Coordinates of C-alpha atoms in Angstrom, one line a residue:
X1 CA 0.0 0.0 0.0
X2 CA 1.0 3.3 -1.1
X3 CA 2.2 5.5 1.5
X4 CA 2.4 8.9 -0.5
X5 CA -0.2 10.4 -2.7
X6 CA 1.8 10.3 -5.8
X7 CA 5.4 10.3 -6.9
X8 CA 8.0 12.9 -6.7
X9 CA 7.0 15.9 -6.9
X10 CA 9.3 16.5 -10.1
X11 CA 7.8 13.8 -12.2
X12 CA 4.0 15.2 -12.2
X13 CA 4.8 19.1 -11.4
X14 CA 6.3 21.0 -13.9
X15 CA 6.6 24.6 -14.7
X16 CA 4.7 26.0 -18.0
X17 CA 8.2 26.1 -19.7
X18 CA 8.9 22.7 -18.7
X19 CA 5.6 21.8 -20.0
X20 CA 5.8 23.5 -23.5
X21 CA 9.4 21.9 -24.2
X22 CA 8.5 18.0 -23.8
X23 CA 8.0 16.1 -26.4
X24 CA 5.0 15.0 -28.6
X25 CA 4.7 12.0 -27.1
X26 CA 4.0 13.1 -23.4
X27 CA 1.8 16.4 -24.8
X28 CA -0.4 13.4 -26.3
X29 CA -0.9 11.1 -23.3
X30 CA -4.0 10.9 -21.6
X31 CA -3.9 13.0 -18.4
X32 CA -5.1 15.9 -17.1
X33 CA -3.8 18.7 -18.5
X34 CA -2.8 22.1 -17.7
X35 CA -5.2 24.5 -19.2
X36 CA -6.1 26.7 -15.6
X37 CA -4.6 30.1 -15.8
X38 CA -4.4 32.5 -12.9
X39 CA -7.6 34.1 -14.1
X40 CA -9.1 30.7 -13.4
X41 CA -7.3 30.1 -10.3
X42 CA -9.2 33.7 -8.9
X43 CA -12.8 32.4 -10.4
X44 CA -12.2 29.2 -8.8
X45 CA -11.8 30.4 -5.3
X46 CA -14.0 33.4 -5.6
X47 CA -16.5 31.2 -7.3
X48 CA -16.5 28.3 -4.8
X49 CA -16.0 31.1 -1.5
X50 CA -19.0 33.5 -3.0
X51 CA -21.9 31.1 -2.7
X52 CA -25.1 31.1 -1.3
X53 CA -23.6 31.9 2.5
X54 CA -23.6 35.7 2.0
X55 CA -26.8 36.1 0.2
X56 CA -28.6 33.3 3.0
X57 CA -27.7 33.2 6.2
X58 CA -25.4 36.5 8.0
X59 CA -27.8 35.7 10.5
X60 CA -25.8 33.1 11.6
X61 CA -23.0 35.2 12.6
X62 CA -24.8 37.7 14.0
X63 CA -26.6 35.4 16.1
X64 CA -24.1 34.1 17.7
X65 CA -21.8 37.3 18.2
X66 CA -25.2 39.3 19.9
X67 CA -24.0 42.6 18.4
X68 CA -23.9 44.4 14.5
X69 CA -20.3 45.2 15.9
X70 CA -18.9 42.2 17.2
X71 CA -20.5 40.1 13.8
X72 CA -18.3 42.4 11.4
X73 CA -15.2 41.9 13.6
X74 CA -15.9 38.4 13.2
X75 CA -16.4 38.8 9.6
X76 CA -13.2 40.6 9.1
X77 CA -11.7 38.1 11.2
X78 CA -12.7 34.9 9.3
X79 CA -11.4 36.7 6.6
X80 CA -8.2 37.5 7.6
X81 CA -7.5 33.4 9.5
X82 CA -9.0 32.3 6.1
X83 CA -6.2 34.6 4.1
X84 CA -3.3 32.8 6.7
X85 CA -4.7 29.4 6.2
X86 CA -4.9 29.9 2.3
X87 CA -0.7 31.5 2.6
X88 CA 0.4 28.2 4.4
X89 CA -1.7 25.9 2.0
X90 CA 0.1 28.2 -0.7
X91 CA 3.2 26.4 1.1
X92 CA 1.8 23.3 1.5
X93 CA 0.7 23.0 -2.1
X94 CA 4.3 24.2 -3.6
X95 CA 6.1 21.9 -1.5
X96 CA 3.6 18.7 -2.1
X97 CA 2.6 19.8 -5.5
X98 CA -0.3 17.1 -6.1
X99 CA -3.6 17.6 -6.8
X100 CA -5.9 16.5 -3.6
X101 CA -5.4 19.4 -1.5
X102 CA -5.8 18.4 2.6
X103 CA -5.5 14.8 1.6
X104 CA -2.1 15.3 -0.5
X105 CA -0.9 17.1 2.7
X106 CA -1.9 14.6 5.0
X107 CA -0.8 11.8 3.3
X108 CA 2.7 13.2 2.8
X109 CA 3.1 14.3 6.8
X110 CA 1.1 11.8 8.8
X111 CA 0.7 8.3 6.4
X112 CA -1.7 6.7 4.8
X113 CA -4.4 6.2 7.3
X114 CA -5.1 9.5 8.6
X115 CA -5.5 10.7 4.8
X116 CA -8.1 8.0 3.6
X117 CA -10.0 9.2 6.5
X118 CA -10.1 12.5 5.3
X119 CA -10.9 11.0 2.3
X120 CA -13.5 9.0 3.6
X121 CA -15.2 11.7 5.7
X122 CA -14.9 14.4 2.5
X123 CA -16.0 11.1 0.0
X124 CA -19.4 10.5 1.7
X125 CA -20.0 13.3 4.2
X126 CA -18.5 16.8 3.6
X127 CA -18.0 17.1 -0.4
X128 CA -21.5 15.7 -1.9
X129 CA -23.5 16.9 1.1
X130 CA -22.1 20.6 0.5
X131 CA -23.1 20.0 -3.0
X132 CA -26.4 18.7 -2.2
X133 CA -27.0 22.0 -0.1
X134 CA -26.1 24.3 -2.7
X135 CA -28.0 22.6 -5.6
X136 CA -31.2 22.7 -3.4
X137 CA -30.7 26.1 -2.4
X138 CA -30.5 26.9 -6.4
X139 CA -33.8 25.3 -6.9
X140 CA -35.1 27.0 -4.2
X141 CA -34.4 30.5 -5.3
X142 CA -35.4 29.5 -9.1
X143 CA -38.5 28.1 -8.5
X144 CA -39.4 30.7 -6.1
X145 CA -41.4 33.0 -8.4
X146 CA -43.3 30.3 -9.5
X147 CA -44.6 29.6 -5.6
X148 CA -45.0 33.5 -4.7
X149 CA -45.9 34.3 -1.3
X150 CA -45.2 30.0 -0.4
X151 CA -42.3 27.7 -0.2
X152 CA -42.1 25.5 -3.4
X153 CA -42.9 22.0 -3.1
X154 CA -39.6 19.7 -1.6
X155 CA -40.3 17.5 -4.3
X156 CA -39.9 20.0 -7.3
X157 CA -37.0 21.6 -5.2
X158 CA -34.9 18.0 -5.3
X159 CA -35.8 17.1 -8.9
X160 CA -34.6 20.4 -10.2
X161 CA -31.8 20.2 -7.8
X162 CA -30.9 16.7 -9.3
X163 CA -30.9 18.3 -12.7
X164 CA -29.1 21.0 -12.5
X165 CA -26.2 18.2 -10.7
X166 CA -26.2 15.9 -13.7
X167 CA -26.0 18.9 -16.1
X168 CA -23.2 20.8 -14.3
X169 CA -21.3 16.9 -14.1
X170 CA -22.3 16.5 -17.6
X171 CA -20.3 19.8 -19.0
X172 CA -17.3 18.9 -16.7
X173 CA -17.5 15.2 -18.1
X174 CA -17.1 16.9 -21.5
X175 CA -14.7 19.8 -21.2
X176 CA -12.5 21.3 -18.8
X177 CA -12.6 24.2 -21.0
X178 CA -16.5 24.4 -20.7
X179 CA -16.4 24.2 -17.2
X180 CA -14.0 26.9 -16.2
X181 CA -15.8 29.3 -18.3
X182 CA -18.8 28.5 -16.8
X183 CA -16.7 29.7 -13.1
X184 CA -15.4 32.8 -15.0
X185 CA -19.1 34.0 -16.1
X186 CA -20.9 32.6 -12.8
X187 CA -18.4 35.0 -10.8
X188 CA -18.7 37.5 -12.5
X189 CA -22.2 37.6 -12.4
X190 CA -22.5 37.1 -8.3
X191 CA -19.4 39.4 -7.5
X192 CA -22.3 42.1 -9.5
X193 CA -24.7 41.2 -7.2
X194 CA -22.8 41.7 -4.2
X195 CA -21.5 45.0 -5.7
X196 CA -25.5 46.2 -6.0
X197 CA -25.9 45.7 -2.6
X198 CA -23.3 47.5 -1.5
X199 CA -23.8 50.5 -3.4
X200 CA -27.0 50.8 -2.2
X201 CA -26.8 50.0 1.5
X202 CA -23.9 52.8 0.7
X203 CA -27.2 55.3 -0.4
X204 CA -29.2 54.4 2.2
X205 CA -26.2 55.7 4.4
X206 CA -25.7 58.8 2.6
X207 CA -29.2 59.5 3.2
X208 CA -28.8 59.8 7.2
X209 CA -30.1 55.9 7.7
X210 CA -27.4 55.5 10.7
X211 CA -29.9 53.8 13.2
X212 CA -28.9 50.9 12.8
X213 CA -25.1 51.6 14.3
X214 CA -25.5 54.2 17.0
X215 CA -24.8 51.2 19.4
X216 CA -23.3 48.5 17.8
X217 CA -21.3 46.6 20.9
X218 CA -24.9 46.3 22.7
X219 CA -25.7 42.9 23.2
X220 CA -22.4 41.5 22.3
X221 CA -21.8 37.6 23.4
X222 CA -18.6 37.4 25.4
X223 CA -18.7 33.4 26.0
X224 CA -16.1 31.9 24.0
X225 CA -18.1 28.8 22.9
X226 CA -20.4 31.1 21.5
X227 CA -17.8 33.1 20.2
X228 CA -16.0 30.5 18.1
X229 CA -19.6 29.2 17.0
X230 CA -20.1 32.6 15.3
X231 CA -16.2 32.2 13.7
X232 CA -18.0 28.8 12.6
X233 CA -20.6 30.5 10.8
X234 CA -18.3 33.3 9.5
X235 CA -15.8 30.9 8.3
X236 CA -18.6 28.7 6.8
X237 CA -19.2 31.7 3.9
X238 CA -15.3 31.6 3.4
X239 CA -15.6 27.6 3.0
X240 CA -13.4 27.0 -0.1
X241 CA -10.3 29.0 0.0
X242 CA -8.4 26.2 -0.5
X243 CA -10.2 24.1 -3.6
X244 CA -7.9 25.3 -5.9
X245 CA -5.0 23.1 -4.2
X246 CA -7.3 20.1 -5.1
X247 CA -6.5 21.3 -9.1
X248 CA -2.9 21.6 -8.6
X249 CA -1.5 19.4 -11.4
X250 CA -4.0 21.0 -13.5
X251 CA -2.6 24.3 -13.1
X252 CA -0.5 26.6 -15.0
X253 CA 2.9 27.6 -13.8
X254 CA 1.6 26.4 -10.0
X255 CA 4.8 28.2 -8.4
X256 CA 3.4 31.6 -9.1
X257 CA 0.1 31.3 -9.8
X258 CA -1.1 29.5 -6.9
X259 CA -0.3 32.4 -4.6
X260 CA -1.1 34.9 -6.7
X261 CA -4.5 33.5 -6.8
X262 CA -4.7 33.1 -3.4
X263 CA -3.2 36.5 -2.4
X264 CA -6.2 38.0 -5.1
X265 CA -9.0 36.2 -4.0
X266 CA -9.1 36.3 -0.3
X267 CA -8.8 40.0 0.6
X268 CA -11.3 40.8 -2.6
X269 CA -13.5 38.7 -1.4
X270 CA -13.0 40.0 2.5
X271 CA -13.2 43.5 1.8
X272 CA -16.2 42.1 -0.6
X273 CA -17.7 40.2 2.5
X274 CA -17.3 43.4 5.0
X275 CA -18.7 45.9 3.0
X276 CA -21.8 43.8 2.0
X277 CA -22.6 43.0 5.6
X278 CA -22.1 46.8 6.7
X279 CA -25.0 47.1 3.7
X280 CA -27.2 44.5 5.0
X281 CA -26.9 46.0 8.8
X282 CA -27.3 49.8 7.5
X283 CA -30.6 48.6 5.6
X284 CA -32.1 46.1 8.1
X285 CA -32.7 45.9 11.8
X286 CA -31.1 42.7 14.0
X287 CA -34.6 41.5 14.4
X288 CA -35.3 41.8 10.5
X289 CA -32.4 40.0 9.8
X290 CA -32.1 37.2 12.4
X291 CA -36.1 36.5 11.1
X292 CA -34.9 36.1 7.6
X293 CA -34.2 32.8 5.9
X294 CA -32.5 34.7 3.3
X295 CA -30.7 38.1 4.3
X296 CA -30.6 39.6 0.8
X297 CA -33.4 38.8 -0.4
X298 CA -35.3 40.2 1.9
X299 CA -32.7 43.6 1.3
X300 CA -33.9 43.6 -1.7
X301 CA -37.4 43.3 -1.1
X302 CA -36.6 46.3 1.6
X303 CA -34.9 48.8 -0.5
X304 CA -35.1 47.7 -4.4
X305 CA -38.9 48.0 -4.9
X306 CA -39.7 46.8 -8.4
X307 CA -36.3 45.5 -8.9
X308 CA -36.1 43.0 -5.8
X309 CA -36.8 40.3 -8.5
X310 CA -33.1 40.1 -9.2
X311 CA -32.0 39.3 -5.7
X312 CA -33.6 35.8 -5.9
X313 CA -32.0 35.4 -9.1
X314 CA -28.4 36.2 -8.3
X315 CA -28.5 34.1 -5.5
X316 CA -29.5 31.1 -8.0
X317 CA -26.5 32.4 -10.0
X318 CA -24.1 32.4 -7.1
X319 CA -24.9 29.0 -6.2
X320 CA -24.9 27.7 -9.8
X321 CA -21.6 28.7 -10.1
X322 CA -20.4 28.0 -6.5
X323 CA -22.1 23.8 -7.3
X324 CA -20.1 24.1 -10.5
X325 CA -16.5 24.9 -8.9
X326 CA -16.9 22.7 -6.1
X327 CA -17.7 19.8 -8.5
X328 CA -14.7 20.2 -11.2
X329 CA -12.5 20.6 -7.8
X330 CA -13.5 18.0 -5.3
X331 CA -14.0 15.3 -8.4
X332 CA -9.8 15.8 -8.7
X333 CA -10.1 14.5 -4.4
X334 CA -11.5 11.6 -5.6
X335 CA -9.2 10.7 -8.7
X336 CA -6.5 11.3 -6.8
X337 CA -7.0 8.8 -3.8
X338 CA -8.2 6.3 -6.8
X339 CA -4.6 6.8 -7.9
X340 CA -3.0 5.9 -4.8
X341 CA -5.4 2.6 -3.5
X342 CA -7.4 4.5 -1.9
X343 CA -10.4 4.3 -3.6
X344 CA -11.8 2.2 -6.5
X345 CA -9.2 2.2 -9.4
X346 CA -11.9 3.0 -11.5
X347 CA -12.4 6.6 -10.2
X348 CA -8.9 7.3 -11.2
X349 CA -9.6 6.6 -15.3
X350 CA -9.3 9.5 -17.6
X351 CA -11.8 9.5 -20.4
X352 CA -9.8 9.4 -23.6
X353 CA -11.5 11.9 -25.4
X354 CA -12.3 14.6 -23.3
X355 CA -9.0 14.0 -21.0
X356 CA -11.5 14.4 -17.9
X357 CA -11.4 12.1 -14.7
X358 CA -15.6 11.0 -16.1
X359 CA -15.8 8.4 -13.8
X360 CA -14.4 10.6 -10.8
X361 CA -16.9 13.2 -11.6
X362 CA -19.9 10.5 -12.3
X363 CA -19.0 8.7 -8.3
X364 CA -19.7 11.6 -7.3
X365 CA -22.3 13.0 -8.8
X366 CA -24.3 9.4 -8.1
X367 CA -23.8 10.0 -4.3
X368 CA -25.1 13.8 -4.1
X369 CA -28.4 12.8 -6.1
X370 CA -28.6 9.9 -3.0
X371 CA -28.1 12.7 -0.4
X372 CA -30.9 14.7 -2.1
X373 CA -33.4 11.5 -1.4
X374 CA -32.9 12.7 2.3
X375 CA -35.5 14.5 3.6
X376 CA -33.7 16.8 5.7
X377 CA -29.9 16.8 4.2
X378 CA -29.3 20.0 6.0
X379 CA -28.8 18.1 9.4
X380 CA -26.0 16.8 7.9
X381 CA -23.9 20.2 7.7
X382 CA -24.1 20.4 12.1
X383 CA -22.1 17.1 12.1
X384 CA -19.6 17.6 10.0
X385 CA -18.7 21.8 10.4
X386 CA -16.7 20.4 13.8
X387 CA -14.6 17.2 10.8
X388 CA -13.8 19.8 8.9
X389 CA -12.4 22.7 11.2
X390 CA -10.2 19.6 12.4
X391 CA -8.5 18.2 9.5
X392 CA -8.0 22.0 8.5
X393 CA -6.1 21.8 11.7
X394 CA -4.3 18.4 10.9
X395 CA -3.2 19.7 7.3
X396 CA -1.5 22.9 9.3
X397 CA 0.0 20.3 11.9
X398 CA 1.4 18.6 9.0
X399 CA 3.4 21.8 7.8
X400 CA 4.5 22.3 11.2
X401 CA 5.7 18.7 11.4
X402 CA 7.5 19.1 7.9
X403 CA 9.2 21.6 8.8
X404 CA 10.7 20.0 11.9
X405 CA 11.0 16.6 9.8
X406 CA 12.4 17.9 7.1
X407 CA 13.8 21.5 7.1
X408 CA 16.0 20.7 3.7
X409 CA 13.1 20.2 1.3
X410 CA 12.4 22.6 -1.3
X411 CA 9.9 25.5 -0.6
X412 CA 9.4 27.8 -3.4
X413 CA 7.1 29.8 -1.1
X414 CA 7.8 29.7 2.6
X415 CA 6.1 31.6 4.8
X416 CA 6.9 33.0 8.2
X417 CA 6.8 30.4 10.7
X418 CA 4.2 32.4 12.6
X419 CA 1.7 32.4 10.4
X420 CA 1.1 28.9 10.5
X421 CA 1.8 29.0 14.7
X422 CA -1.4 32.0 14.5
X423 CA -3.4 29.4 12.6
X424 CA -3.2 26.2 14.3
X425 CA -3.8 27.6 17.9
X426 CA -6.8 29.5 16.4
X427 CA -7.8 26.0 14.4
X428 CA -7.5 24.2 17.7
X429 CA -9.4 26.7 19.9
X430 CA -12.3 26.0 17.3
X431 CA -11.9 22.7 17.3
X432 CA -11.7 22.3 21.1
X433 CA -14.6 24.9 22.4
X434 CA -17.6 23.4 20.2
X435 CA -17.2 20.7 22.3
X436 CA -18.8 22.0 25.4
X437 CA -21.6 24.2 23.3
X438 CA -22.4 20.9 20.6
X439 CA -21.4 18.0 21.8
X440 CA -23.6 16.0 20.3
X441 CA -22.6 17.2 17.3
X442 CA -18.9 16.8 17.6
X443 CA -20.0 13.4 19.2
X444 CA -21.7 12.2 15.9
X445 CA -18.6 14.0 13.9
X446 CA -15.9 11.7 15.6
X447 CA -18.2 8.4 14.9
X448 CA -18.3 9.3 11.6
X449 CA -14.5 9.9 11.1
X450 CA -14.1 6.6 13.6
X451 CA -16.2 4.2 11.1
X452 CA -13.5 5.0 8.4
X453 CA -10.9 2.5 10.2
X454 CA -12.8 -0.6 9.6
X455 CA -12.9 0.2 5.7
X456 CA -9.7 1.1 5.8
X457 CA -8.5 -2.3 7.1
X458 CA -10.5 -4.1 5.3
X459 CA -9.9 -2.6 1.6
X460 CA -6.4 -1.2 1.8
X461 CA -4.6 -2.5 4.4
X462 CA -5.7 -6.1 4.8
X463 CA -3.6 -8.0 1.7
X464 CA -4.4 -11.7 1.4
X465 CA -8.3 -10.4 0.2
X466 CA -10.3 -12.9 -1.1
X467 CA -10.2 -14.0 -4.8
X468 CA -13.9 -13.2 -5.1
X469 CA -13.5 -9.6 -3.9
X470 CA -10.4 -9.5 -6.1
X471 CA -12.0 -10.4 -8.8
X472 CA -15.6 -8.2 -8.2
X473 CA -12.8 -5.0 -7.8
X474 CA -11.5 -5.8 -11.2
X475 CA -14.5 -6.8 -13.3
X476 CA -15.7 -3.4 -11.7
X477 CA -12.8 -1.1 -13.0
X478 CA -13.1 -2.6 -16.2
X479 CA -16.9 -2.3 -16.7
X480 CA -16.2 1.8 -16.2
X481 CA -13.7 1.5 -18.1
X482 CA -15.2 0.5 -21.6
X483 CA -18.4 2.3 -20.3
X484 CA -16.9 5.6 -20.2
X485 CA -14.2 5.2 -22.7
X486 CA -11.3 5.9 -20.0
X487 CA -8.0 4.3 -19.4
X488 CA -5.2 5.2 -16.6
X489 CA -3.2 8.2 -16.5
X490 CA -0.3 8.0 -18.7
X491 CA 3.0 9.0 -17.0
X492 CA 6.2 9.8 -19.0
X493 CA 9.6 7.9 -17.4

C-alpha cells in the first residue's frame, strides 16, 4: 500500500516552460492537462468562496456574536484566519505539488491512514453533502417565483436540484474548458450582485439611515463557545479558500500562480464580505435579519422596490456557479486517492477523449443525487462543520511537522513560521470549544471519522483479500472503463 499520494513531486509538477518543451509524445498522453490560468485560479476560489452563504444566512453570525459590531469583527476576522490558512496551504501546495489538497498534505506528513479518513469523511460526508445544499438552495431560489408568497414544493426543489447536478457533471464530463468558463461568467455575475448591494446600502447611508449603528457593541456575546460558534458561521461563507489546491496538477505555472491567486482572492473577497454586511446592517434591523431565511433577499425586497426580482436570481447564480467549482474541484479529491489505492481504481480513469477524470466526476455526482433523497440533508452540515475545522487543523500540523522533519526540502514559497503557529492555535481553539456548546454534534462527527478504520482495514490495508473480492474490484474497474471510454493516466519515465 501506497504510502504517498503520488510520486515525486518532479515527475507530475512542472513549470509551464517545462511543459511546452516535452516532447510529442507526453503532450499526447492521456492525463489531465494544464489549461487553468491565474484568471481561473481567482474564479475558482471566488467562485467556490462567493456562494449562497452571504446572500442566505449573515444571520448566523450575528446570532451568535449578539452585536452588529462584534458580527463584522468576526467577519473581518474569518477573513483575515481564512487569508493565513490559504498562505500556508500556498506552502503546503508548492512543497507537495499534487492535486488533492488536505488529503495530498496529509498523506505526505502523517501516512496513509489519517489521509483515507479525510478521504472518507470528505467522500461520503463533507463534499456531496455541500453540493447537495447548494444545488437545493439553487432550486429553491429558481423556483421561487413560480410559488409567490409559499415555499415551493420539496419535491420540485430535489428534482430540479438533481438536474441541475447531472447537467453541471455533464459539462465537466465533456470539457475542462467548458467548465472553467462557466466559473469565470458565474463569478462575474455574483461578485455584481454583491457589488449592487453594496452600493446601495452605501445610499441608504448617505441619506442619514445610521440607526442601525449608534450602538453596535450592545448585546455582544462574550462566552467563547459562543464566540467561536459565530467564527464557525463566519468561516462557513469563506468555506473554499483552498479548492484550488485540489486542481494543482492542472494548473499553469503552479509556483506563481497558486499564490497569486490566493493573495487576489481572499482580501477581494473579505473587503467584498465586510462591506456587503455593513449594507445588510445599515438597511435592516437585528430582528429583521435574524427573522430572515434569506438576508438579501429580503434587502432587496426592503430597498429595491420593483427591482427585488433580481436578488432571488443572483442568488440562484451564485450558487450555480459556486455547485459548478466545487464539482470540477473536489471530483480531482476523488481521482487522486483512486490513484494511490485508496479508492476504487476506476475513479482514477481519464476519459480518452475529453481528458477528464468521467468516472471521478460521475462517483460523485451518483452520491449527491442519494443525499438529495434525504429529507432533511441540512442536518448533515451540524455534524460535520466540527470534521472539517479539524482536518483543516491536521493539514497545518502537518506543515509544522514538515518543517521539523524535514527543514532541507524545497519551498518555493515559505512563509513566516508564525503564520502557520497564529493558525493552528486559532484552528484548535475552534476545534476544542464546540465541544462544550455541541457536543452532540462533535460526538456524531468523531463516529463518523471513527467508522473509516474498519474500511480502511479491510480494503487497503488487509492483503491476502479474497479472490472473489479481487475479482468483483476488477470486473468493476473494467466495466467503467469501456463504459466511459477511460484508461489510466499516462505517466512519462
Amino acid at each position: 500500500m501506497p504510502d504517498k499520494v503520488a510520486p515525486a513531486e518532479r515527475q507530475i509538477l512542472k513549470t509551464a516552460n517545462t511543459a511546452n518543451d516535452a516532447d510529442d509524445d507526453d503532450h499526447d498522453a492521456v492525463k489531465l492537462k494544464k489549461e487553468l490560468g491565474l484568471l481561473d485560479g481567482v474564479a475558482i476560489i471566488v467562485g467556490i468562496i462567493v456562494g449562497a452563504g452571504i446572500f442566505v444566512s449573515p444571520k448566523g453570525v450575528l446570532r451568535n456574536s449578539g452585536s452588529v459590531g462584534q458580527a463584522l469583527i468576526v467577519w473581518i476576522f474569518s477573513g483575515v484566519l481564512s487569508l493565513i490558512g490559504a498562505l500556508c496551504y500556498a506552502e503546503l501546495g508548492t512543497m507537495i505539488p499534487k492535486s488533492g489538497g488536505d488529503y495530498a498534505y496529509i498523506s505526505d506528513a502523517f501516512g496513509p491512514l489519517p489521509a483515507f479518513l479525510y478521504l472518507w469523511v470528505a467522500l461520503f460526508i463533507l463534499v456531496p453533502t455541500g453540493n447537495a445544499i447548494t444545488a437545493l438552495t439553487f432550486a429553491q431560489y429558481i423556483l421561487q417565483p413560480v410559488w409567490p408568497g409559499c415555499v415551493p414544493p420539496y419535491a420540485a426543489v430535489r428534482l430540479l436540484a438533481a438536474v441541475i447536478t447531472c447537467l453541471l457533471t455533464a459539462i465537466n464530463c465533456y470539457n475542462v474548458k467548458w467548465a472553467t468558463r462557466v466559473q469565470d461568467i458565474f463569478t462575474g455575475t455574483k461578485v455584481f450582485a454583491l457589488v449592487i448591494i453594496m452600493v446601495a446600502g452605501l445610499a441608504w447611508l448617505c441619506m442619514g439611515h445610521t440607526e442601525n449603528f449608534r450602538h453596535p457593541m450592545d448585546g455582544t456575546n462574550t462566552q467563547p463557545g459562543y464566540i467561536a460558534l459565530a467564527i464557525y458561521s463566519g468561516l462557513f461563507s469563506y468555506s473554499g479558500w483552498n479548492y484550488l489546491n485540489f486542481v494543482t496538477e492542472e494548473l499553469k505555472d503552479p509556483y506563481k500562480n497558486l499564490p497569486k491567486a490566493i493573495c487576489i482572492s481572499l482580501p477581494l473577497v473579505t473587503v467584498i464580505y465586510v462591506l456587503a454586511n455593513v449594507a445588510y446592517f445599515v438597511v435592516l434591523t437585528q430582528d429583521e435579519i435574524l427573522a430572515s431565511n434569506a438576508v438579501a433577499v429580503t434587502f432587496g425586497d426592503k430597498l429595491l422596490g420593483v427591482m427585488s426580482w433580481i436578488m432571488p436570481f443572483f442568488v440562484a447564480c451564485s450558487t450555480f456557479g459556486a455547485l459548478n467549482g466545487a464539482i470540477f474541484a473536489s471530483s480531482r479529491l476523488f481521482f487522486v486517492g483512486a490513484r494511490n489505492g485508496h479508492l476504487p481504481m476506476a475513479i482514477a480513469l481519464i476519459n480518452v477523449q475529453n481528458l477528464t477524470p468521467m468516472p471521478s466526476l460521475i462517483f460523485l455526482c451518483i452520491i449527491t443525487l442519494a443525499l438529495l433523497i434525504i429529507e432533511d440533508v441540512y442536518v448533515l452540515i451540524n455534524y460535520v462543520s466540527f470534521v472539517e475545522a479539524l482536518f483543516t487543523t491536521l493539514s497545518v500540523s502537518g506543515l509544522l511537522w514538515l518543517r521539523y522533519k524535514s527543514p532541507e526540502r524545497e519551498r518555493p514559497i515559505k512563509v513566516s513560521i508564525v503564520l502557520p503557529i497564529i493558525f493552528f492555535i486559532i484552528c484548535a481553539f475552534l476545534v476544542t470549544l464546540p465541544c462544550y456548546v455541541s457536543p452532540w454534534e462533535v460526538g456524531i462527527g468523531v463516529i463518523i471519522i471513527l467508522s473509516g478504520i474498519p474500511m480502511y482495514w479491510i480494503f487497503i490495508y488487509w492483503q491476502q483479500k479474497p479472490k472473489w473480492l479481487v475479482k468483483s474490484s476488477h470486473d468493476f474497474n473494467m466495466v467503467c472503463a469501456k463504459l466511459f471510454m477511460c484508461v489510466q493516466e499516462e505517466k512519462r519515465d
